[in-house]
CSV table of C-alpha atoms and ligand atoms in Angstrom, one decimal:
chain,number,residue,atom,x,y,z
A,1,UNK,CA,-61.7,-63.4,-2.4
A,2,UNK,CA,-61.1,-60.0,-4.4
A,3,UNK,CA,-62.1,-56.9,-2.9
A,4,UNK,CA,-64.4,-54.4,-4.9
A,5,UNK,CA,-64.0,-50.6,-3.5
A,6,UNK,CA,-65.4,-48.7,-7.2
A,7,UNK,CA,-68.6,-48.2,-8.9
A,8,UNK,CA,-70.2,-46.4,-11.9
A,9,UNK,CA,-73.7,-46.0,-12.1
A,10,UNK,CA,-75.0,-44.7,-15.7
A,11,UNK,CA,-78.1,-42.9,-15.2
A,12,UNK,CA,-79.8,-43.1,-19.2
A,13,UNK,CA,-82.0,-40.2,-19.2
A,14,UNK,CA,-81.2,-36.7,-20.7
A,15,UNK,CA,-83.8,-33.9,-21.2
A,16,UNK,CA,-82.8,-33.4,-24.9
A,17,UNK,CA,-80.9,-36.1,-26.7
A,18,UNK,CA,-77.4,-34.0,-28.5
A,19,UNK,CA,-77.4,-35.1,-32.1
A,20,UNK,CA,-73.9,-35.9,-32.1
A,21,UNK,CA,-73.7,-38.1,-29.0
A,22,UNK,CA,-73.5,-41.9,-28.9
A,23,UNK,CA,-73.5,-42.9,-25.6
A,24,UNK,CA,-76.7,-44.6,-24.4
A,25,UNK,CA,-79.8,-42.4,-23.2
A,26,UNK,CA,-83.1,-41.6,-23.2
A,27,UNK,CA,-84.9,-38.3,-23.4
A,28,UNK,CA,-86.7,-37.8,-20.4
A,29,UNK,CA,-90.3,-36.6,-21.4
A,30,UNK,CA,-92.4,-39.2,-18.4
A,31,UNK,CA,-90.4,-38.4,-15.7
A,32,UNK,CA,-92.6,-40.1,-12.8
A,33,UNK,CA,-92.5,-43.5,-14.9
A,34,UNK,CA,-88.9,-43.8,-16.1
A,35,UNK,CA,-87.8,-43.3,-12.7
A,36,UNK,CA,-89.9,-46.1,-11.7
A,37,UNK,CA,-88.9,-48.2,-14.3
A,38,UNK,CA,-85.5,-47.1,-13.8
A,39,UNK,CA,-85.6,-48.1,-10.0
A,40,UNK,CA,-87.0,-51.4,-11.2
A,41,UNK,CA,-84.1,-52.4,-13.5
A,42,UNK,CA,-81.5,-50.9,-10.6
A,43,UNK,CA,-83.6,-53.5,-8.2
A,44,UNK,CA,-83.1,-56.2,-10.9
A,45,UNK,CA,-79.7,-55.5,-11.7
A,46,UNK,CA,-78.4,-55.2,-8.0
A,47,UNK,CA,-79.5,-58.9,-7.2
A,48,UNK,CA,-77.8,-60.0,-10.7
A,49,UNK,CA,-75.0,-58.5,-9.5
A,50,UNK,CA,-74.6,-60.3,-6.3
A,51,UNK,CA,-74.7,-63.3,-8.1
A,52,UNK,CA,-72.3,-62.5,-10.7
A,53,UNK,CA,-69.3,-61.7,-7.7
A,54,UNK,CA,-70.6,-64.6,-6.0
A,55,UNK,CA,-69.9,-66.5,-8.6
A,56,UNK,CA,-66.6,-64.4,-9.4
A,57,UNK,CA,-65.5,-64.6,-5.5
A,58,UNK,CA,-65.6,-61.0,-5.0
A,59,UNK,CA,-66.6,-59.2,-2.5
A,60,UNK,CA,-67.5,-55.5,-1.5
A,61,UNK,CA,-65.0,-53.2,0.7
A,62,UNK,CA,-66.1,-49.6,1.6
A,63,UNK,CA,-66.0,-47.7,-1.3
A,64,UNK,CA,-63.2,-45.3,-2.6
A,65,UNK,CA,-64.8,-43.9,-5.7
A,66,UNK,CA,-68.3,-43.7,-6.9
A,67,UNK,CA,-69.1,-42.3,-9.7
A,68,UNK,CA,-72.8,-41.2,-11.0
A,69,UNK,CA,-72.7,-40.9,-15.0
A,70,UNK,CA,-75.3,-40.7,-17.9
A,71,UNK,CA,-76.7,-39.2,-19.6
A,72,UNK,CA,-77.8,-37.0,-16.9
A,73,UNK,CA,-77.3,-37.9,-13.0
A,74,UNK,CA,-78.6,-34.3,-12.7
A,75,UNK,CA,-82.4,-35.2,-13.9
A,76,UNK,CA,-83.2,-38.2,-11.4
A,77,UNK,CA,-83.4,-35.5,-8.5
A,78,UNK,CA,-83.9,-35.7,-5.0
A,79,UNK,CA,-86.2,-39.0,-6.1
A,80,UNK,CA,-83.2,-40.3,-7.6
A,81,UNK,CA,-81.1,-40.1,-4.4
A,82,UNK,CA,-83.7,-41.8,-2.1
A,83,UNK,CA,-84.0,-44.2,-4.8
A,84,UNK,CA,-79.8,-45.1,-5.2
A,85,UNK,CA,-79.9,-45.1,-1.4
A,86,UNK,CA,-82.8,-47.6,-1.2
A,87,UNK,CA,-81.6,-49.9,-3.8
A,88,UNK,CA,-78.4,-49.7,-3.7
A,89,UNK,CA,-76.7,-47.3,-1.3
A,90,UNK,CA,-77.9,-49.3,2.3
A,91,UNK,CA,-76.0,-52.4,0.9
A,92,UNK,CA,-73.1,-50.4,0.4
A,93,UNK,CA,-70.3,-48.1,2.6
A,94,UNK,CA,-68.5,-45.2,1.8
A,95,UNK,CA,-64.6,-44.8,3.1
A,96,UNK,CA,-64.2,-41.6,5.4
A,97,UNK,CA,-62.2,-40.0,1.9
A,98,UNK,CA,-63.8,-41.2,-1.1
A,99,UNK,CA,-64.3,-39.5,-4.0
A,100,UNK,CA,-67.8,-39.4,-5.1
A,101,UNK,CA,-68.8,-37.9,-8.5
A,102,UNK,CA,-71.8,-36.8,-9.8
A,103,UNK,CA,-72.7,-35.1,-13.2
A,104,UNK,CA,-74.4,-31.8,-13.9
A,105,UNK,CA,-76.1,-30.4,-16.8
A,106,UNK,CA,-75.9,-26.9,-17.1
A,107,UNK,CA,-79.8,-27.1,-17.6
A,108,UNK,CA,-81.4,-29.4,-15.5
A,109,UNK,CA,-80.6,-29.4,-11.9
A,110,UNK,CA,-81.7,-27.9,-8.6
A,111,UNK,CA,-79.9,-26.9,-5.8
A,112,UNK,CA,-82.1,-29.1,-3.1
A,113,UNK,CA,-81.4,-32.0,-5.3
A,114,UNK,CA,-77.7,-31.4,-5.5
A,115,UNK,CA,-77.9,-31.1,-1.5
A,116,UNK,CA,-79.6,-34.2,-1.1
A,117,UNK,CA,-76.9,-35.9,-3.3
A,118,UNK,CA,-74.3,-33.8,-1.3
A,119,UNK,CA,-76.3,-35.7,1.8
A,120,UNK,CA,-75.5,-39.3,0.2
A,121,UNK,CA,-71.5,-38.2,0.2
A,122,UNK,CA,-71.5,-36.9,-3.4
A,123,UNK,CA,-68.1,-34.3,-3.3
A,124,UNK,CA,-67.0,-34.0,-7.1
A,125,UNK,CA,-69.3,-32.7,-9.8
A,126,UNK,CA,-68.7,-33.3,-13.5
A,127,UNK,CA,-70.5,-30.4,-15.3
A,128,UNK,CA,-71.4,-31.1,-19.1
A,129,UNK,CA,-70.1,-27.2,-20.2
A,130,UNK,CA,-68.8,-28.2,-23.9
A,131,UNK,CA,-68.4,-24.6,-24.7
A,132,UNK,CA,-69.3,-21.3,-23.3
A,133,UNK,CA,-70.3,-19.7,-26.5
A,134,UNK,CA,-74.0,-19.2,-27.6
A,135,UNK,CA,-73.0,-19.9,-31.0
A,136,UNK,CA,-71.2,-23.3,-30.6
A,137,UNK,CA,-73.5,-24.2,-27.7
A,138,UNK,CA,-76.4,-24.6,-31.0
A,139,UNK,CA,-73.9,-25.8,-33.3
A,140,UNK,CA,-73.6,-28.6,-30.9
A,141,UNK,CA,-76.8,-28.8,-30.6
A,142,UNK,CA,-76.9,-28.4,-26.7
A,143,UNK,CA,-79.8,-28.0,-24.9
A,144,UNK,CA,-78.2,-25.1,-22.6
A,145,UNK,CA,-76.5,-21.6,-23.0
A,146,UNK,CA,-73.7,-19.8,-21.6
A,147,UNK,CA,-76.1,-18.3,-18.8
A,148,UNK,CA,-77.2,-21.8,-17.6
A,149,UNK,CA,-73.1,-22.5,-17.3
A,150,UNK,CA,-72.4,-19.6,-15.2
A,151,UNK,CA,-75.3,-20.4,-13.0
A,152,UNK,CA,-74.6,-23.8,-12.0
A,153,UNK,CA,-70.7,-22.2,-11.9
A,154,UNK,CA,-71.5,-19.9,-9.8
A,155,UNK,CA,-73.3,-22.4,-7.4
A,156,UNK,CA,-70.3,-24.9,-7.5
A,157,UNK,CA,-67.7,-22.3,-6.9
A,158,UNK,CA,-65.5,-23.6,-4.3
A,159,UNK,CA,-66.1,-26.8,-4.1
A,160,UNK,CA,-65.1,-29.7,-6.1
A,161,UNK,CA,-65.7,-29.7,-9.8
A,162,UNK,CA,-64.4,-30.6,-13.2
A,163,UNK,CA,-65.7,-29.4,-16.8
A,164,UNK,CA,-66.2,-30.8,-20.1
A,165,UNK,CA,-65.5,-29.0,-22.7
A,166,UNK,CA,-65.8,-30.2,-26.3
A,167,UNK,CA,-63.1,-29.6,-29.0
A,168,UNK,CA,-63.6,-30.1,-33.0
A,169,UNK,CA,-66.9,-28.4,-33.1
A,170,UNK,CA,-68.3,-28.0,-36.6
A,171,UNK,CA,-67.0,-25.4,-38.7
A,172,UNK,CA,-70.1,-22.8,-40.0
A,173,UNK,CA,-68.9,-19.3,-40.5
A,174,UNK,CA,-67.9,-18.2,-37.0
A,175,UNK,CA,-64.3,-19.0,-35.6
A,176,UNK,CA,-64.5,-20.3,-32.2
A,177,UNK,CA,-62.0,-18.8,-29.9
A,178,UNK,CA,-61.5,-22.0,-27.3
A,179,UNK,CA,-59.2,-19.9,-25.3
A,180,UNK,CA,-61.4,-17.4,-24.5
A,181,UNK,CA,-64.3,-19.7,-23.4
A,182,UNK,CA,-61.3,-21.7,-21.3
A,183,UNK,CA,-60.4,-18.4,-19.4
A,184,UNK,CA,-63.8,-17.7,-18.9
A,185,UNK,CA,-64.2,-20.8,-17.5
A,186,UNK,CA,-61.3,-20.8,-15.6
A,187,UNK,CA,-62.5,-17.3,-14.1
A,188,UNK,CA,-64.8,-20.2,-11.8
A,189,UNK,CA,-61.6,-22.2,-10.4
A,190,UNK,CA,-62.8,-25.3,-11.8
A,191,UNK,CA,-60.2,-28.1,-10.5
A,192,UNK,CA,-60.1,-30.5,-13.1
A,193,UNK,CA,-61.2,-30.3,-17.4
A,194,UNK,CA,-62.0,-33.1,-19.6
A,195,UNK,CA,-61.3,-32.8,-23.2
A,196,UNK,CA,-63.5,-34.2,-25.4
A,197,UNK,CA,-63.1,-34.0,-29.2
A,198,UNK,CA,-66.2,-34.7,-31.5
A,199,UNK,CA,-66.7,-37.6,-33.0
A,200,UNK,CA,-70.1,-38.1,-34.1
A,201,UNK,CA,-71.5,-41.2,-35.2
A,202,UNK,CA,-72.6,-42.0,-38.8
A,203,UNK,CA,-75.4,-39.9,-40.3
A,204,UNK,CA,-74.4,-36.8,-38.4
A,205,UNK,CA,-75.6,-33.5,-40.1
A,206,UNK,CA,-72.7,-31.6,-40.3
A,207,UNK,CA,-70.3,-34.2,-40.7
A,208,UNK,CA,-68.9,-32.5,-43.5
A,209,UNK,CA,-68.2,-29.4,-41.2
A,210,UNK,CA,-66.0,-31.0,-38.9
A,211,UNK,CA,-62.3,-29.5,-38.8
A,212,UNK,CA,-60.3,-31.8,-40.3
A,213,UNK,CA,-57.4,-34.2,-38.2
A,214,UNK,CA,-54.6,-31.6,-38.5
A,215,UNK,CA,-56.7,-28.7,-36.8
A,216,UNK,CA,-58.2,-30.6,-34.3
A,217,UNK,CA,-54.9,-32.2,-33.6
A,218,UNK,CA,-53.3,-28.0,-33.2
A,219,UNK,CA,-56.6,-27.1,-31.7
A,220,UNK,CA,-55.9,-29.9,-28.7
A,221,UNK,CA,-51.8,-28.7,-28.7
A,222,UNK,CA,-53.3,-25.3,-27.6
A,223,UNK,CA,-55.5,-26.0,-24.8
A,224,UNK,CA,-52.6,-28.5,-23.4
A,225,UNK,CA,-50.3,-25.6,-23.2
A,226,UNK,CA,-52.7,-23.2,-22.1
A,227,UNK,CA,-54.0,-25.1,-19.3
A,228,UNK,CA,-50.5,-26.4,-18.5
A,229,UNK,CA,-49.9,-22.7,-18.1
A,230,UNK,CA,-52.4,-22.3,-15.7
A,231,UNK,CA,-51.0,-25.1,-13.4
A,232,UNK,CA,-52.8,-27.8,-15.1
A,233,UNK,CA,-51.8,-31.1,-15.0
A,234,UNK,CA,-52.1,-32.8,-18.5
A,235,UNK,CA,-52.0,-36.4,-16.7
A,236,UNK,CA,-53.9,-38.5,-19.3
A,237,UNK,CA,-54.3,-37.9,-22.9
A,238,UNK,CA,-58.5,-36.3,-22.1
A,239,UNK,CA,-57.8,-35.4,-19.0
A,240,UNK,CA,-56.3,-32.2,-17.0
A,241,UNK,CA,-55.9,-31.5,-12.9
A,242,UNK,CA,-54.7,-29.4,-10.4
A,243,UNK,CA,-52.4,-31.2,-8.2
A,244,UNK,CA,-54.5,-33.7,-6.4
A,245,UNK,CA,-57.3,-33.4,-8.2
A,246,UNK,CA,-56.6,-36.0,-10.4
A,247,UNK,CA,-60.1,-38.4,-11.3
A,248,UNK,CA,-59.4,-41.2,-8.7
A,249,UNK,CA,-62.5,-43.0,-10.3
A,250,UNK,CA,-61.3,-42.9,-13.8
A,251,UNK,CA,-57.2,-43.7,-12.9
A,252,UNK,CA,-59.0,-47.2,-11.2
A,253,UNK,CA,-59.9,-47.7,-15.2
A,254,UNK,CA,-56.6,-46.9,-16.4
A,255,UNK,CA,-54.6,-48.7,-14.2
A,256,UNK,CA,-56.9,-52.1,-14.9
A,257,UNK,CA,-58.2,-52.0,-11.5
A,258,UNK,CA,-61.5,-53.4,-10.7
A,259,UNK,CA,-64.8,-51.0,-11.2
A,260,UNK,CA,-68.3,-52.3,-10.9
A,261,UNK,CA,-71.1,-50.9,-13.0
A,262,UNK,CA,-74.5,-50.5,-12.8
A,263,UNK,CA,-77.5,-49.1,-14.9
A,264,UNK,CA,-78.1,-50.1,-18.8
A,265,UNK,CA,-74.8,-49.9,-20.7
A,266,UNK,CA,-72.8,-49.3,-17.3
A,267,UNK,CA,-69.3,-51.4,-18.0
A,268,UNK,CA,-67.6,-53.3,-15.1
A,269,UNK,CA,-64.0,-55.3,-15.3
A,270,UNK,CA,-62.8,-57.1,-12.6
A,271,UNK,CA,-59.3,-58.6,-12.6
A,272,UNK,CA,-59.5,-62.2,-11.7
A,273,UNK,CA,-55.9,-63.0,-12.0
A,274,UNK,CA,-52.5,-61.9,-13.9
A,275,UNK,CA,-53.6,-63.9,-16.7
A,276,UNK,CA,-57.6,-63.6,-16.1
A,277,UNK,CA,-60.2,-60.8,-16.7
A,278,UNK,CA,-63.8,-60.1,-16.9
A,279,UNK,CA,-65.8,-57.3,-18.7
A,280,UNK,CA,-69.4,-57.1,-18.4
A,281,UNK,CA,-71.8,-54.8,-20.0
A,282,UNK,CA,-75.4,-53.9,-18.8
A,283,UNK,CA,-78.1,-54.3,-21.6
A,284,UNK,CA,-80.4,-51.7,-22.1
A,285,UNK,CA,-83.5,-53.7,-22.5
A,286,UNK,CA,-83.2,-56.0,-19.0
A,287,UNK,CA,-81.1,-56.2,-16.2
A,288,UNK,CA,-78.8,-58.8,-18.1
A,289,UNK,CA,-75.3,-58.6,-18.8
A,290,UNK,CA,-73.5,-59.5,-22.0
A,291,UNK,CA,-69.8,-60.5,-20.8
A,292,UNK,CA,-66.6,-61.2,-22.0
A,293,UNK,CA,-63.4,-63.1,-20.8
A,294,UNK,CA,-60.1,-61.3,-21.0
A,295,UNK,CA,-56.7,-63.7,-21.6
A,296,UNK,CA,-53.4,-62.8,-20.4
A,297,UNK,CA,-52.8,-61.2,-24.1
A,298,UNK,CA,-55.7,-59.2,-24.5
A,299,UNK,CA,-55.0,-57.4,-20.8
A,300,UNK,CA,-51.5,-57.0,-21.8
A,301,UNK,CA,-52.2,-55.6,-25.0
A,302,UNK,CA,-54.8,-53.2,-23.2
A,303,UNK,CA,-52.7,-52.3,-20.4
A,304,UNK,CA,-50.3,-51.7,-22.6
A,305,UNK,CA,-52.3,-49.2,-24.5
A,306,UNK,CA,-54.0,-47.7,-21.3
A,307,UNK,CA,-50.2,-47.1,-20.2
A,308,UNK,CA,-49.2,-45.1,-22.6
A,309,UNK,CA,-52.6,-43.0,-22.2
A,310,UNK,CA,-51.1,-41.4,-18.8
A,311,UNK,CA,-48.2,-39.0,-17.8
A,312,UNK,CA,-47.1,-40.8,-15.0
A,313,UNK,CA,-43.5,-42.4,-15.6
A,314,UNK,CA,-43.5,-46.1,-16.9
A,315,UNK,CA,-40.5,-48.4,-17.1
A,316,UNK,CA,-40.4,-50.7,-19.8
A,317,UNK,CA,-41.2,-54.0,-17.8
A,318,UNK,CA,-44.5,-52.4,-17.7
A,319,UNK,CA,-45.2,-52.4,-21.3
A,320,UNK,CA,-43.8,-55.1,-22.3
A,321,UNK,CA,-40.8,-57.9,-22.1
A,322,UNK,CA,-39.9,-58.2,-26.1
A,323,UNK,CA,-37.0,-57.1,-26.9
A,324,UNK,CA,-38.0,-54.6,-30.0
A,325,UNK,CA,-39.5,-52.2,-27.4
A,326,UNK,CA,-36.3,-50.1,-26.6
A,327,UNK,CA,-36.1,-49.1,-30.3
A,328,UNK,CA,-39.3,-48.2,-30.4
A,329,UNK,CA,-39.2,-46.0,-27.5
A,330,UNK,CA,-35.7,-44.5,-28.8
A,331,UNK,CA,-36.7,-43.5,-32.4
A,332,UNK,CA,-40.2,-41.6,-30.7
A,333,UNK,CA,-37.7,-39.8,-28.1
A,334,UNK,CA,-35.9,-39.1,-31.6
A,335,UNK,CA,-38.9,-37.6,-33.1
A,336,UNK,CA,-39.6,-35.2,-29.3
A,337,UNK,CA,-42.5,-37.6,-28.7
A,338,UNK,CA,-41.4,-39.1,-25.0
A,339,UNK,CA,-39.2,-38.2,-22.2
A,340,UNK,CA,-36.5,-40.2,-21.0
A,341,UNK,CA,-36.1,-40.3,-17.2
A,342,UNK,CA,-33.2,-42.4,-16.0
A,343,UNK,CA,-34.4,-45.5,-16.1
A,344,UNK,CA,-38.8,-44.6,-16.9
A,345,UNK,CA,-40.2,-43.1,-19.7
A,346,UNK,CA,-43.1,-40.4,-19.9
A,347,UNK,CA,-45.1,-39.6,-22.9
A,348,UNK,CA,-45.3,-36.0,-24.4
A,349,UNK,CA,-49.0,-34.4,-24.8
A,350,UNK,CA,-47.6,-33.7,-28.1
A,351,UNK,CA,-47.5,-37.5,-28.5
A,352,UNK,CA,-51.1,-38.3,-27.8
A,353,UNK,CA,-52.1,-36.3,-30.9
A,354,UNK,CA,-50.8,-39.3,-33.0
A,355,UNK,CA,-51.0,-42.1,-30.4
A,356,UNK,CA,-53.1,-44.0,-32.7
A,357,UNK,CA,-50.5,-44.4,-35.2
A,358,UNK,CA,-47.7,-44.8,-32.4
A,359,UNK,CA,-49.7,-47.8,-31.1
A,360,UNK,CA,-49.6,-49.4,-34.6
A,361,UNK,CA,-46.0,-48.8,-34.7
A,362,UNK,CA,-45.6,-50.7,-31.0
A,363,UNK,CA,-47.6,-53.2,-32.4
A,364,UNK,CA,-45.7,-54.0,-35.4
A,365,UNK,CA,-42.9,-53.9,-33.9
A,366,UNK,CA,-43.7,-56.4,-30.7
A,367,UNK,CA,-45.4,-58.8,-32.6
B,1,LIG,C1,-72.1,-38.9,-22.3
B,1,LIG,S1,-71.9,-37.3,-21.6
B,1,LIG,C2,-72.6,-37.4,-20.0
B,1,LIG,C3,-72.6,-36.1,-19.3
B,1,LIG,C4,-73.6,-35.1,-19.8
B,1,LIG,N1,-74.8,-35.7,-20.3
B,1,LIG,C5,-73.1,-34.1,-20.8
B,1,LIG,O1,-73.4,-34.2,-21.9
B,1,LIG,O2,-72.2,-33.3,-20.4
B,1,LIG,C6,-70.1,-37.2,-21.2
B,1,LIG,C7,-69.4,-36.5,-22.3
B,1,LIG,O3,-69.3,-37.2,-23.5
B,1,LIG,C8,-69.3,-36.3,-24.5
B,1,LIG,N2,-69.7,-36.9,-25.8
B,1,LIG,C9,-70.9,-37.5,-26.0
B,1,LIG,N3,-70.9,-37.9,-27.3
B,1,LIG,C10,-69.7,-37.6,-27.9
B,1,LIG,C11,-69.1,-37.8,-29.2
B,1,LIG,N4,-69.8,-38.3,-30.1
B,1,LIG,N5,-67.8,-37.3,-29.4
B,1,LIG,C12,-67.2,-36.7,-28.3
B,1,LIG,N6,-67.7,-36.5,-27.1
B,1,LIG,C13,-68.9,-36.9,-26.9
B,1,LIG,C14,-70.2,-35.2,-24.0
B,1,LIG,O4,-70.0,-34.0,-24.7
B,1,LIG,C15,-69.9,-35.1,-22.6
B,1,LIG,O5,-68.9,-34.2,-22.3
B,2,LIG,S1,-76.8,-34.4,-22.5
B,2,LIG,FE1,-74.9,-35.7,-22.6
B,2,LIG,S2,-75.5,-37.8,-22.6
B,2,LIG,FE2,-77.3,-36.5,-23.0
B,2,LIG,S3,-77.5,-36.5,-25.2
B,2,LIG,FE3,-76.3,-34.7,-24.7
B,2,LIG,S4,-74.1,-35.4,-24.7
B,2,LIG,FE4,-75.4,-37.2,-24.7
């Protein structure tokens, strides 16, 4: 039997749907019946599941990270948390230190339903900031302002939260000052920031606005130093920390360690051996899965690519046994793209700006 301690729950509502996002979501305009209908597919989807680890000889152990995504955990309420706790929460335990995460938007939450979460062992909050000026916030075409940030801010302030914030925001007339709205943001003590840079799907309105690869790509460079400067730990190419305060959740992901999922789209991977995997993705319109079988290729080729995604040190067993990887990994120390630690190697931020490319290189040159 495998042992599952992780879970992600993607919660699909969101009071107003962002023109530029694609993840799945639903705006939120008959509240009383899509949380019914939404408890009804959790109900479904919770027996499914059983079945599927049954099936898949795995088996729950207390939980170190869970992790409430969307859309907008924020809108299902205090309803919401009796509802996970009926459904899903009494089948489940929590370990005395595990690292529950639960995100905000600026505009929509309450502070009893954020305590009655806090009451279910919710200790992280992901807030959806994007940007702190009025401006971009419409550009984006974000349903909040600045004054709804600093609010929820101000409510969060010492305790445990991360912020998104959005880079390669349309270009209009205004320049956006992203270090500005970074030190303002900072100003809060947030403890961890994910990066996000746009990438709208097709038929986006302002497509052509969007800052082209070069200035994104020096755009990204700048908040990595600057938050490096602050103390900031860039330890995955989206991703910065404090010391400690690294996402245990999303490093379970990274490291292609098992993670259930729940709610439509939600993805779960569970390692079945060295040379076995299965992904699994929620549909939207049932409580039905579409899945996929992993060989021992496809994880090392994804493993391979997740590796090279994080700061931590790798050695080169980890990537791969062919012998063309040591020239590879010489020519990008070459070109001030990775660090070379005795015997480990660490990628440069500075290298995550063209890892696309650098993974074609890899490629080619493994094959
Ligand atoms: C799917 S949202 C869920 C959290 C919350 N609803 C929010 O918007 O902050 C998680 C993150 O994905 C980002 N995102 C959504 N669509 C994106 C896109 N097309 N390109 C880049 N980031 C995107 C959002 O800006 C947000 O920071
Ligand atoms: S609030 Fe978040 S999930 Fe909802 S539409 Fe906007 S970016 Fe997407």
């Amino acid at each position: 039997m495998t042992s599952l301690s992780s879970l992600y729950v993607h919660v699909p509502f969101c009071r107003h749907l962002c023109n530029y996002c694609d993840f799945y979501k639903k705006k939120f305009d008959n509240p009383h019946a899509q949380r019914e209908e939404f408890a009804q597919y959790l109900r479904n989807s919770w027996k499914r599941h059983e079945s599927i680890m049954a099936d898949k000889k795995i088996q729950w152990a207390p939980l170190e990270t869970l992790y409430f995504g969307g859309g907008t955990p924020s809108l299902w309420g205090i309803e919401g948390a009796r509802d996970f706790q009926s459904i899903i929460g009494k089948n489940l335990t929590l370990k005395p230190n595990a690292e529950v995460t639960f995100e905000v938007d600026p505009g929509a939450w309450n502070s009893q339903s954020l305590l009655a979460w806090e009451g279910l062992g919710v200790n992280r909050f992901s807030v959806g900031t994007q940007a702190l000026d009025d401006d971009f916030l419409k550009i984006l075409d974000r349903a909040h302002n600045r004054e709804e940030t600093f609010k929820l801010l101000e409510h969060l302030k010492g305790k445990n939260f991360s912020v998104d914030f959005l880079l390669g925001s349309p270009v209009l007339s205004k320049k956006r000052d992203v270090l500005s709205e970074l030190r303002e943001l900072l100003s809060y003590s947030p403890k961890h920031v994910s990066l996000y840079i746009l990438q709208p799907a097709a038929g986006y309105s302002l497509k052509k606005n969007i800052p082209d690869d070069e200035i994104v790509g020096s755009e990204y460079i700048l908040v990595s130093e600057f938050l490096r400067s602050q103390g900031f730990h860039h330890y995955e190419v989206s991703n910065f920390a404090l010391p400690g305060f690294e996402s245990k959740h999303n490093l379970r992901y990274w490291h292609g360690e098992n993670v259930a999922a729940l709610g439509p789209t939600g993805t779960g991977y569970f390692s079945l051996s060295p040379s076995e995997a299965f992904r699994y993705k929620w549909k939207p319109s049932q409580a039905e899965i579409e899945e996929e079988i992993l060989t021992k290729d496809e994880i090392d080729l994804e493993r391979m690519y997740l590796r090279l995604r994080i700061s931590a040190p790798f050695l080169e067993s980890e990537i791969s046994e062919k012998p063309g990887l040591k020239k590879v990994l010489l020519d990008w120390k070459s070109r001030g793209l990775i660090e070379q630690l005795n015997d480990a190697w660490r990628m440069k931020p500075e290298s995550w700006v063209v890892l696309d490319s650098l993974m074609n290189e890899l490629f080619s040159a493994l094959k």
